[in-house]
Short mmCIF file of C-alpha atoms and ligand atoms in Angstrom, two decimals:
data_model
loop_
_atom_site.label_atom_id
_atom_site.label_comp_id
_atom_site.label_asym_id
_atom_site.label_seq_id
_atom_site.Cartn_x
_atom_site.Cartn_y
_atom_site.Cartn_z
CA MET A 2 -6.81 -4.40 0.70
CA PRO A 3 -4.37 -1.43 0.69
CA LEU A 4 -0.71 -1.74 1.73
CA VAL A 5 -0.46 -2.55 5.43
CA THR A 6 2.12 -1.99 8.16
CA SER A 7 3.86 -4.97 9.75
CA LYS A 8 2.39 -4.34 13.23
CA GLU A 9 -0.36 -6.96 13.19
CA MET A 10 1.71 -9.33 11.02
CA PHE A 11 4.52 -9.36 13.59
CA GLU A 12 2.16 -9.83 16.55
CA LYS A 13 0.68 -12.92 14.90
CA ALA A 14 4.09 -14.21 13.77
CA TYR A 15 5.62 -13.75 17.22
CA HIS A 16 2.87 -15.69 18.96
CA GLY A 17 2.46 -18.19 16.12
CA GLY A 18 6.14 -19.19 16.02
CA TYR A 19 6.71 -18.30 12.37
CA ALA A 20 8.32 -15.45 10.40
CA ILE A 21 7.37 -13.24 7.47
CA GLY A 22 9.61 -13.25 4.40
CA ALA A 23 11.01 -9.86 3.44
CA PHE A 24 12.07 -10.12 -0.17
CA ASN A 25 13.97 -7.42 -2.07
CA VAL A 26 12.39 -6.21 -5.29
CA ASN A 27 14.01 -4.51 -8.28
CA ASN A 28 11.75 -5.13 -11.28
CA MET A 29 8.39 -6.50 -12.42
CA GLU A 30 9.40 -10.15 -12.85
CA ILE A 31 10.85 -10.34 -9.33
CA ILE A 32 7.68 -8.80 -7.85
CA GLN A 33 5.49 -11.18 -9.85
CA GLY A 34 7.46 -14.29 -8.93
CA ILE A 35 7.36 -13.48 -5.21
CA THR A 36 3.74 -12.39 -5.06
CA GLU A 37 2.43 -15.29 -7.16
CA ALA A 38 4.00 -17.75 -4.71
CA ALA A 39 2.62 -15.88 -1.70
CA ALA A 40 -0.86 -15.67 -3.26
CA ASP A 41 -0.96 -19.42 -3.98
CA LEU A 42 0.06 -20.13 -0.37
CA LYS A 43 -1.97 -17.33 1.27
CA ALA A 44 1.17 -15.97 2.92
CA PRO A 45 1.60 -12.43 4.32
CA LEU A 46 4.44 -10.61 2.62
CA ILE A 47 6.99 -7.82 3.01
CA LEU A 48 8.36 -6.40 -0.25
CA GLN A 49 11.43 -4.29 0.40
CA VAL A 50 13.16 -1.69 -1.70
CA SER A 51 16.76 -0.65 -1.12
CA LYS A 52 18.17 2.77 -1.95
CA GLY A 53 19.96 1.07 -4.86
CA ALA A 54 16.72 -0.47 -6.13
CA ARG A 55 15.05 2.90 -5.97
CA ALA A 56 17.90 4.42 -7.96
CA TYR A 57 17.76 1.57 -10.50
CA ALA A 58 14.03 1.43 -11.18
CA ASN A 59 13.12 4.97 -10.05
CA ARG A 60 10.84 5.72 -7.11
CA THR A 61 7.55 5.68 -9.01
CA TYR A 62 7.87 2.39 -10.91
CA LEU A 63 8.52 0.10 -7.93
CA LYS A 64 5.73 1.68 -5.87
CA LYS A 65 3.25 1.27 -8.75
CA LEU A 66 4.37 -2.31 -9.45
CA VAL A 67 3.87 -3.23 -5.79
CA GLU A 68 0.43 -1.57 -5.89
CA ALA A 69 -0.38 -3.72 -8.91
CA ALA A 70 0.62 -6.82 -6.93
CA VAL A 71 -1.70 -5.78 -4.10
CA ILE A 72 -4.58 -5.49 -6.57
CA GLU A 73 -3.75 -8.78 -8.31
CA THR A 74 -3.28 -10.85 -5.14
CA GLY A 75 -5.47 -9.20 -2.47
CA LEU A 76 -2.73 -10.13 0.01
CA PRO A 77 -1.68 -8.06 3.01
CA ILE A 78 1.61 -6.60 1.72
CA VAL A 79 4.04 -4.28 3.51
CA LEU A 80 6.10 -1.90 1.37
CA HIS A 81 9.36 -1.45 3.27
CA LEU A 82 12.51 0.64 2.80
CA ASP A 83 15.53 -1.64 3.25
CA HIS A 84 18.66 -0.11 4.85
CA GLY A 85 17.54 3.52 4.89
CA ASP A 86 20.79 5.43 5.34
CA SER A 87 19.44 8.80 6.49
CA PHE A 88 16.41 10.65 7.82
CA GLU A 89 15.96 12.16 4.33
CA THR A 90 15.76 8.77 2.57
CA CYS A 91 13.22 7.57 5.15
CA ARG A 92 11.15 10.73 4.82
CA SER A 93 11.14 10.47 1.04
CA CYS A 94 9.85 6.87 1.19
CA ILE A 95 7.19 7.80 3.74
CA GLU A 96 6.06 10.60 1.40
CA ASP A 97 5.86 8.00 -1.40
CA GLY A 98 3.51 5.82 0.66
CA PHE A 99 5.84 3.18 2.11
CA THR A 100 4.24 1.62 5.19
CA SER A 101 7.50 0.64 6.88
CA VAL A 102 11.06 1.99 6.85
CA MET A 103 14.38 0.79 8.15
CA ILE A 104 16.85 3.34 9.47
CA ASP A 105 20.21 1.64 9.49
CA ALA A 106 22.55 3.66 11.66
CA SER A 107 24.19 0.50 12.98
CA SER A 108 27.66 1.59 11.86
CA LYS A 109 27.39 4.76 13.99
CA PRO A 110 28.27 4.96 17.70
CA PHE A 111 25.47 3.81 20.05
CA ALA A 112 24.30 7.32 21.07
CA GLU A 113 24.27 8.53 17.47
CA ASN A 114 22.35 5.43 16.33
CA ILE A 115 19.75 6.21 19.03
CA ALA A 116 19.47 9.88 18.03
CA ILE A 117 19.00 9.23 14.28
CA THR A 118 16.61 6.35 14.89
CA ARG A 119 14.55 8.45 17.33
CA GLN A 120 14.23 11.23 14.74
CA VAL A 121 12.96 8.77 12.10
CA VAL A 122 10.57 7.11 14.56
CA GLU A 123 8.95 10.44 15.49
CA TYR A 124 8.37 11.38 11.86
CA ALA A 125 7.27 7.88 10.80
CA HIS A 126 4.83 7.37 13.67
CA ASP A 127 3.24 10.77 12.96
CA HIS A 128 2.51 9.35 9.48
CA GLY A 129 1.30 5.90 10.57
CA VAL A 130 4.50 4.19 9.42
CA VAL A 131 6.51 1.64 11.43
CA VAL A 132 10.30 1.64 11.87
CA GLU A 133 12.92 -1.10 11.92
CA ALA A 134 16.29 -0.22 13.46
CA GLU A 135 19.57 -2.14 13.73
CA LEU A 136 22.06 -2.84 16.51
CA GLY A 137 25.24 -4.75 15.70
CA THR A 138 26.98 -4.87 12.33
CA LEU A 139 26.66 -7.54 9.66
CA ALA A 140 29.51 -8.35 7.32
CA GLY A 141 28.96 -8.12 3.58
CA ILE A 142 27.81 -5.55 1.07
CA GLU A 143 24.86 -3.16 1.45
CA ASP A 144 24.38 -0.70 -1.40
CA GLU A 145 27.86 0.77 -1.90
CA VAL A 146 29.07 0.03 1.64
CA MET A 147 31.24 -3.04 2.18
CA VAL A 148 31.61 -4.21 5.79
CA SER A 149 34.51 -6.63 6.23
CA ALA A 150 34.13 -9.72 8.42
CA GLU A 151 36.67 -8.19 10.84
CA ALA A 152 34.67 -4.95 11.16
CA SER A 153 31.39 -6.77 11.80
CA SER A 154 30.22 -7.34 15.37
CA TYR A 155 27.51 -9.31 17.11
CA THR A 156 24.70 -7.40 18.80
CA ARG A 157 25.39 -6.80 22.50
CA PRO A 158 22.26 -7.99 24.35
CA GLU A 159 22.94 -5.64 27.27
CA GLU A 160 22.26 -2.68 24.96
CA VAL A 161 18.91 -3.66 23.48
CA GLU A 162 16.51 -2.55 26.25
CA GLU A 163 17.95 0.96 26.40
CA PHE A 164 18.01 1.18 22.60
CA VAL A 165 14.39 0.16 22.15
CA ALA A 166 13.15 2.29 25.06
CA LYS A 167 14.98 5.42 23.88
CA THR A 168 14.20 5.11 20.17
CA GLY A 169 10.62 3.75 20.20
CA CYS A 170 11.46 1.55 17.18
CA ASP A 171 8.92 -1.14 16.23
CA SER A 172 11.35 -3.96 15.38
CA LEU A 173 15.06 -4.58 15.76
CA ALA A 174 17.54 -6.15 13.37
CA ILE A 175 20.35 -7.91 15.21
CA ALA A 176 23.68 -9.44 14.19
CA ILE A 177 24.02 -13.11 15.16
CA GLY A 178 26.30 -14.33 12.38
CA THR A 179 24.29 -13.81 9.19
CA SER A 180 25.76 -11.53 6.53
CA HIS A 181 24.81 -10.04 3.20
CA GLY A 182 25.63 -11.60 -0.15
CA ALA A 183 26.48 -15.13 -1.29
CA TYR A 184 29.73 -15.71 0.66
CA LYS A 185 28.62 -15.88 4.27
CA PHE A 186 30.91 -18.46 5.85
CA LYS A 187 34.46 -19.60 5.17
CA PRO A 188 34.52 -22.81 3.10
CA GLY A 189 35.34 -25.76 5.33
CA THR A 190 33.91 -24.15 8.49
CA LYS A 191 30.55 -25.09 10.01
CA PRO A 192 27.99 -22.28 9.58
CA GLN A 193 26.50 -21.59 13.00
CA LEU A 194 24.31 -18.67 14.10
CA ARG A 195 24.67 -17.33 17.66
CA PHE A 196 21.40 -18.55 19.18
CA ASP A 197 22.72 -17.62 22.63
CA VAL A 198 22.70 -13.95 21.53
CA LEU A 199 19.22 -14.25 20.01
CA GLU A 200 17.84 -15.93 23.14
CA GLU A 201 19.33 -13.32 25.46
CA VAL A 202 17.98 -10.46 23.30
CA SER A 203 14.53 -12.11 23.32
CA ARG A 204 14.61 -12.58 27.09
CA ARG A 205 15.34 -8.87 27.52
CA LEU A 206 12.66 -7.79 25.01
CA PRO A 207 9.65 -10.05 25.63
CA GLY A 208 7.07 -9.85 22.84
CA PHE A 209 9.31 -7.66 20.66
CA PRO A 210 9.83 -8.58 16.97
CA ILE A 211 13.40 -9.35 15.91
CA VAL A 212 14.67 -9.13 12.33
CA LEU A 213 17.37 -11.15 10.60
CA HIS A 214 19.15 -9.62 7.62
CA GLY A 215 21.54 -11.55 5.39
CA SER A 216 19.41 -14.69 5.52
CA SER A 217 19.78 -16.18 2.08
CA SER A 218 20.67 -19.85 2.18
CA VAL A 219 22.50 -19.81 -1.19
CA PRO A 220 21.04 -23.06 -2.60
CA GLN A 221 23.86 -25.09 -4.09
CA GLU A 222 21.68 -26.11 -7.05
CA PHE A 223 21.77 -22.45 -8.24
CA VAL A 224 25.48 -22.04 -7.55
CA GLU A 225 26.25 -25.26 -9.44
CA LYS A 226 24.10 -24.14 -12.35
CA ILE A 227 25.84 -20.76 -12.50
CA ASN A 228 29.22 -22.51 -12.45
CA ARG A 229 28.09 -25.04 -15.08
CA TYR A 230 26.90 -22.36 -17.49
CA GLY A 231 29.90 -20.05 -17.61
CA GLY A 232 29.80 -18.36 -14.19
CA SER A 233 32.30 -18.64 -11.37
CA MET A 234 31.12 -18.65 -7.76
CA PRO A 235 33.43 -20.98 -5.85
CA GLY A 236 32.88 -21.04 -2.09
CA ALA A 237 29.43 -19.44 -2.08
CA ILE A 238 27.82 -20.57 1.20
CA GLY A 239 24.61 -19.41 2.88
CA VAL A 240 22.75 -19.73 6.17
CA PRO A 241 21.51 -23.30 6.77
CA GLU A 242 17.73 -23.39 6.42
CA ASP A 243 17.21 -25.42 9.59
CA GLN A 244 18.80 -22.60 11.60
CA LEU A 245 16.48 -20.04 9.99
CA ARG A 246 13.52 -22.27 10.82
CA ARG A 247 14.66 -22.41 14.43
CA ALA A 248 15.00 -18.61 14.54
CA ALA A 249 11.50 -18.20 13.04
CA ALA A 250 10.05 -20.36 15.81
CA LEU A 251 11.67 -18.01 18.38
CA SER A 252 11.30 -14.20 18.36
CA VAL A 253 12.45 -13.62 14.77
CA CYS A 254 9.43 -12.24 12.87
CA LYS A 255 11.09 -10.94 9.67
CA ILE A 256 13.70 -12.77 7.59
CA ASN A 257 15.41 -10.84 4.77
CA ILE A 258 16.16 -12.58 1.49
CA ASP A 259 17.67 -11.00 -1.60
CA SER A 260 20.71 -12.97 -2.77
CA ASP A 261 18.66 -16.16 -3.27
CA LEU A 262 16.36 -14.27 -5.66
CA ARG A 263 19.37 -13.07 -7.61
CA LEU A 264 20.86 -16.55 -7.74
CA ALA A 265 17.59 -18.16 -8.88
CA MET A 266 17.15 -15.59 -11.62
CA THR A 267 20.75 -15.59 -12.83
CA ALA A 268 21.16 -19.39 -12.79
CA THR A 269 17.97 -19.78 -14.83
CA ILE A 270 18.90 -17.14 -17.38
CA ARG A 271 22.41 -18.57 -17.80
CA GLN A 272 20.93 -22.01 -18.44
CA TYR A 273 18.39 -20.57 -20.86
CA PHE A 274 21.04 -18.87 -22.99
CA ALA A 275 23.25 -21.96 -22.98
CA GLU A 276 20.34 -24.00 -24.31
CA HIS A 277 18.88 -21.32 -26.64
CA PRO A 278 21.90 -19.39 -27.95
CA ALA A 279 19.97 -17.77 -30.80
CA ASP A 280 17.10 -16.37 -28.69
CA PHE A 281 16.94 -12.65 -28.02
CA ASP A 282 13.34 -12.05 -26.87
CA PRO A 283 13.55 -10.96 -23.17
CA ARG A 284 10.19 -12.59 -22.46
CA GLN A 285 11.62 -15.99 -23.35
CA TYR A 286 14.34 -15.89 -20.72
CA LEU A 287 12.54 -13.78 -18.10
CA LYS A 288 9.58 -16.17 -18.02
CA PRO A 289 11.56 -19.15 -16.65
CA ALA A 290 13.51 -16.77 -14.38
CA ARG A 291 10.23 -15.54 -12.88
CA ALA A 292 9.05 -19.14 -12.46
CA ALA A 293 12.30 -20.03 -10.65
CA ILE A 294 11.78 -17.15 -8.23
CA LYS A 295 8.22 -18.29 -7.62
CA GLU A 296 9.34 -21.85 -6.86
CA MET A 297 12.13 -20.73 -4.55
CA VAL A 298 9.89 -18.31 -2.62
CA ALA A 299 7.21 -21.00 -2.23
CA HIS A 300 9.84 -23.27 -0.69
CA LYS A 301 10.92 -20.52 1.74
CA ILE A 302 7.33 -19.80 2.77
CA VAL A 303 6.49 -23.43 3.49
CA ASP A 304 9.78 -24.97 4.64
CA VAL A 305 11.67 -22.08 6.24
CA LEU A 306 9.32 -19.27 7.32
CA GLY A 307 6.23 -21.32 8.13
CA CYS A 308 3.89 -18.45 7.17
CA ASP A 309 1.76 -20.29 4.60
CA GLY A 310 -1.96 -19.90 5.28
CA LYS A 311 -1.33 -16.95 7.67
CA ALA A 312 -2.36 -14.06 5.39
CA PHE A 313 -5.91 -13.57 6.69
O1 LIG B 414 21.02 -5.78 2.09
C1 LIG B 414 21.14 -5.47 0.92
C2 LIG B 414 20.17 -5.96 -0.08
O2 LIG B 414 20.56 -7.20 -0.61
C3 LIG B 414 19.95 -4.93 -1.13
O3 LIG B 414 21.01 -4.90 -2.03
O4 LIG B 414 21.60 -2.49 -2.05
O5 LIG B 414 22.30 -4.02 -3.92
O6 LIG B 414 19.90 -3.36 -3.65
P1 LIG B 414 21.23 -3.61 -2.98
P1 LIG B 415 20.94 -11.73 1.63
O1 LIG B 415 22.09 -11.10 0.91
O2 LIG B 415 21.38 -12.84 2.51
O3 LIG B 415 19.84 -12.14 0.72
O4 LIG B 415 20.33 -10.60 2.62
C1 LIG B 415 19.40 -9.66 2.15
C2 LIG B 415 19.14 -8.58 3.13
O5 LIG B 415 19.47 -8.64 4.30
C3 LIG B 415 18.43 -7.40 2.63
O6 LIG B 415 18.35 -6.41 3.59
ZN1 LIG B 416 20.02 -6.33 4.92
#
C-alpha cells in the first residue's frame, strides 16, 4: 500500500470514537519503534516531520525511511508536515510526496491566517494532498519559536465555521490547554483541558476532524529515570491520559505526540550508559531506546488513542 492521505482515516476515527496517533520522526530508530508497534497492533498511523526534522535529517532521508516503513509494515501511513510555517515549506513537502501538510499561521491575525491557509489548500488539493490548519495559540516551543503561556490563547469557537468555510481546510488544530514540550502545567495545579471549548467547536463543525497538538503525557517513569541518571527535569508535567482518551472519543481524530518519544529514548539511553559506562557501539544503546519507543507507542495506541485493529 502506498502512502495515504488522512481523509478516510479521519472519517472512520470520527465515527468510531477513536483517534489516530501522529508521531514526530527524526531518525531511523524512532520510525522503526513507532511503526513496529503500529504493525503489531494493526493501527493506522500518521508520521510527521517538522521543519527542524527536515533540516536535521535532510529531506530525502526521512521520506525514504518512511517509505521503507510502508514496505515493511503494509500499514496505511500518512506522511505529514508538522507546523509548516509558509506556503513555500508546504509546497516543497508536497513536491517531495507528503500526503498531508499543516500550515500553521495561528500566530497571525485571523484574516491573514485565512489567506495563507487558503493559498496552501488550493495548491495542496490540486495535488491530492490534505491540509491541517490551526486556530488559537498553544504555549511552548515549536521549531525556533517560543510561545509564552501568557501569549497563548484558547480557540474562539465563534470563529471556526467562518475559518473552515473560507479556507477549505481538511482538519483543524485547536487550543484547549495542551502545549508543546515537557512542562505543560504549573506544578501543584490540576491539569485540565477545556472540554467546553472542544464541545462547542464540535457542535459548530459536525463531522469535522479536530486535531490536538502538544499531547504528550510526560510519563513520570521516564522523568524519574532521567533525573536518576544525571539529568534534571523537575516539574515536567504532561496531559493526563484519561483526558486524551475522552477527547479521542469526541471529535478529536489526530493526537500529536513528540516529547514522549524524546523522553522514552533519552531516559533509556541515560540508563544504558550508567549501567554500561565502557560501551561505545551506537547499536547497543539505540536498540533498547528503539524498544522503549515501541512499548510507549503500543501503550498510546491501545490505552489512549483506541485505534488498535483499525488499520484495514
Ligand atoms: O511541535 C513541535 C514538535 O515537537 C516538533 O519539534 O520542531 O523540535 O522538531 P521540533
Ligand atoms: P508534545 O510536545 O506534547 O509531544 O507535542 C507534539 C506536537 O504537537 C507536534 O506537533
Ligand atoms: Zn504541534
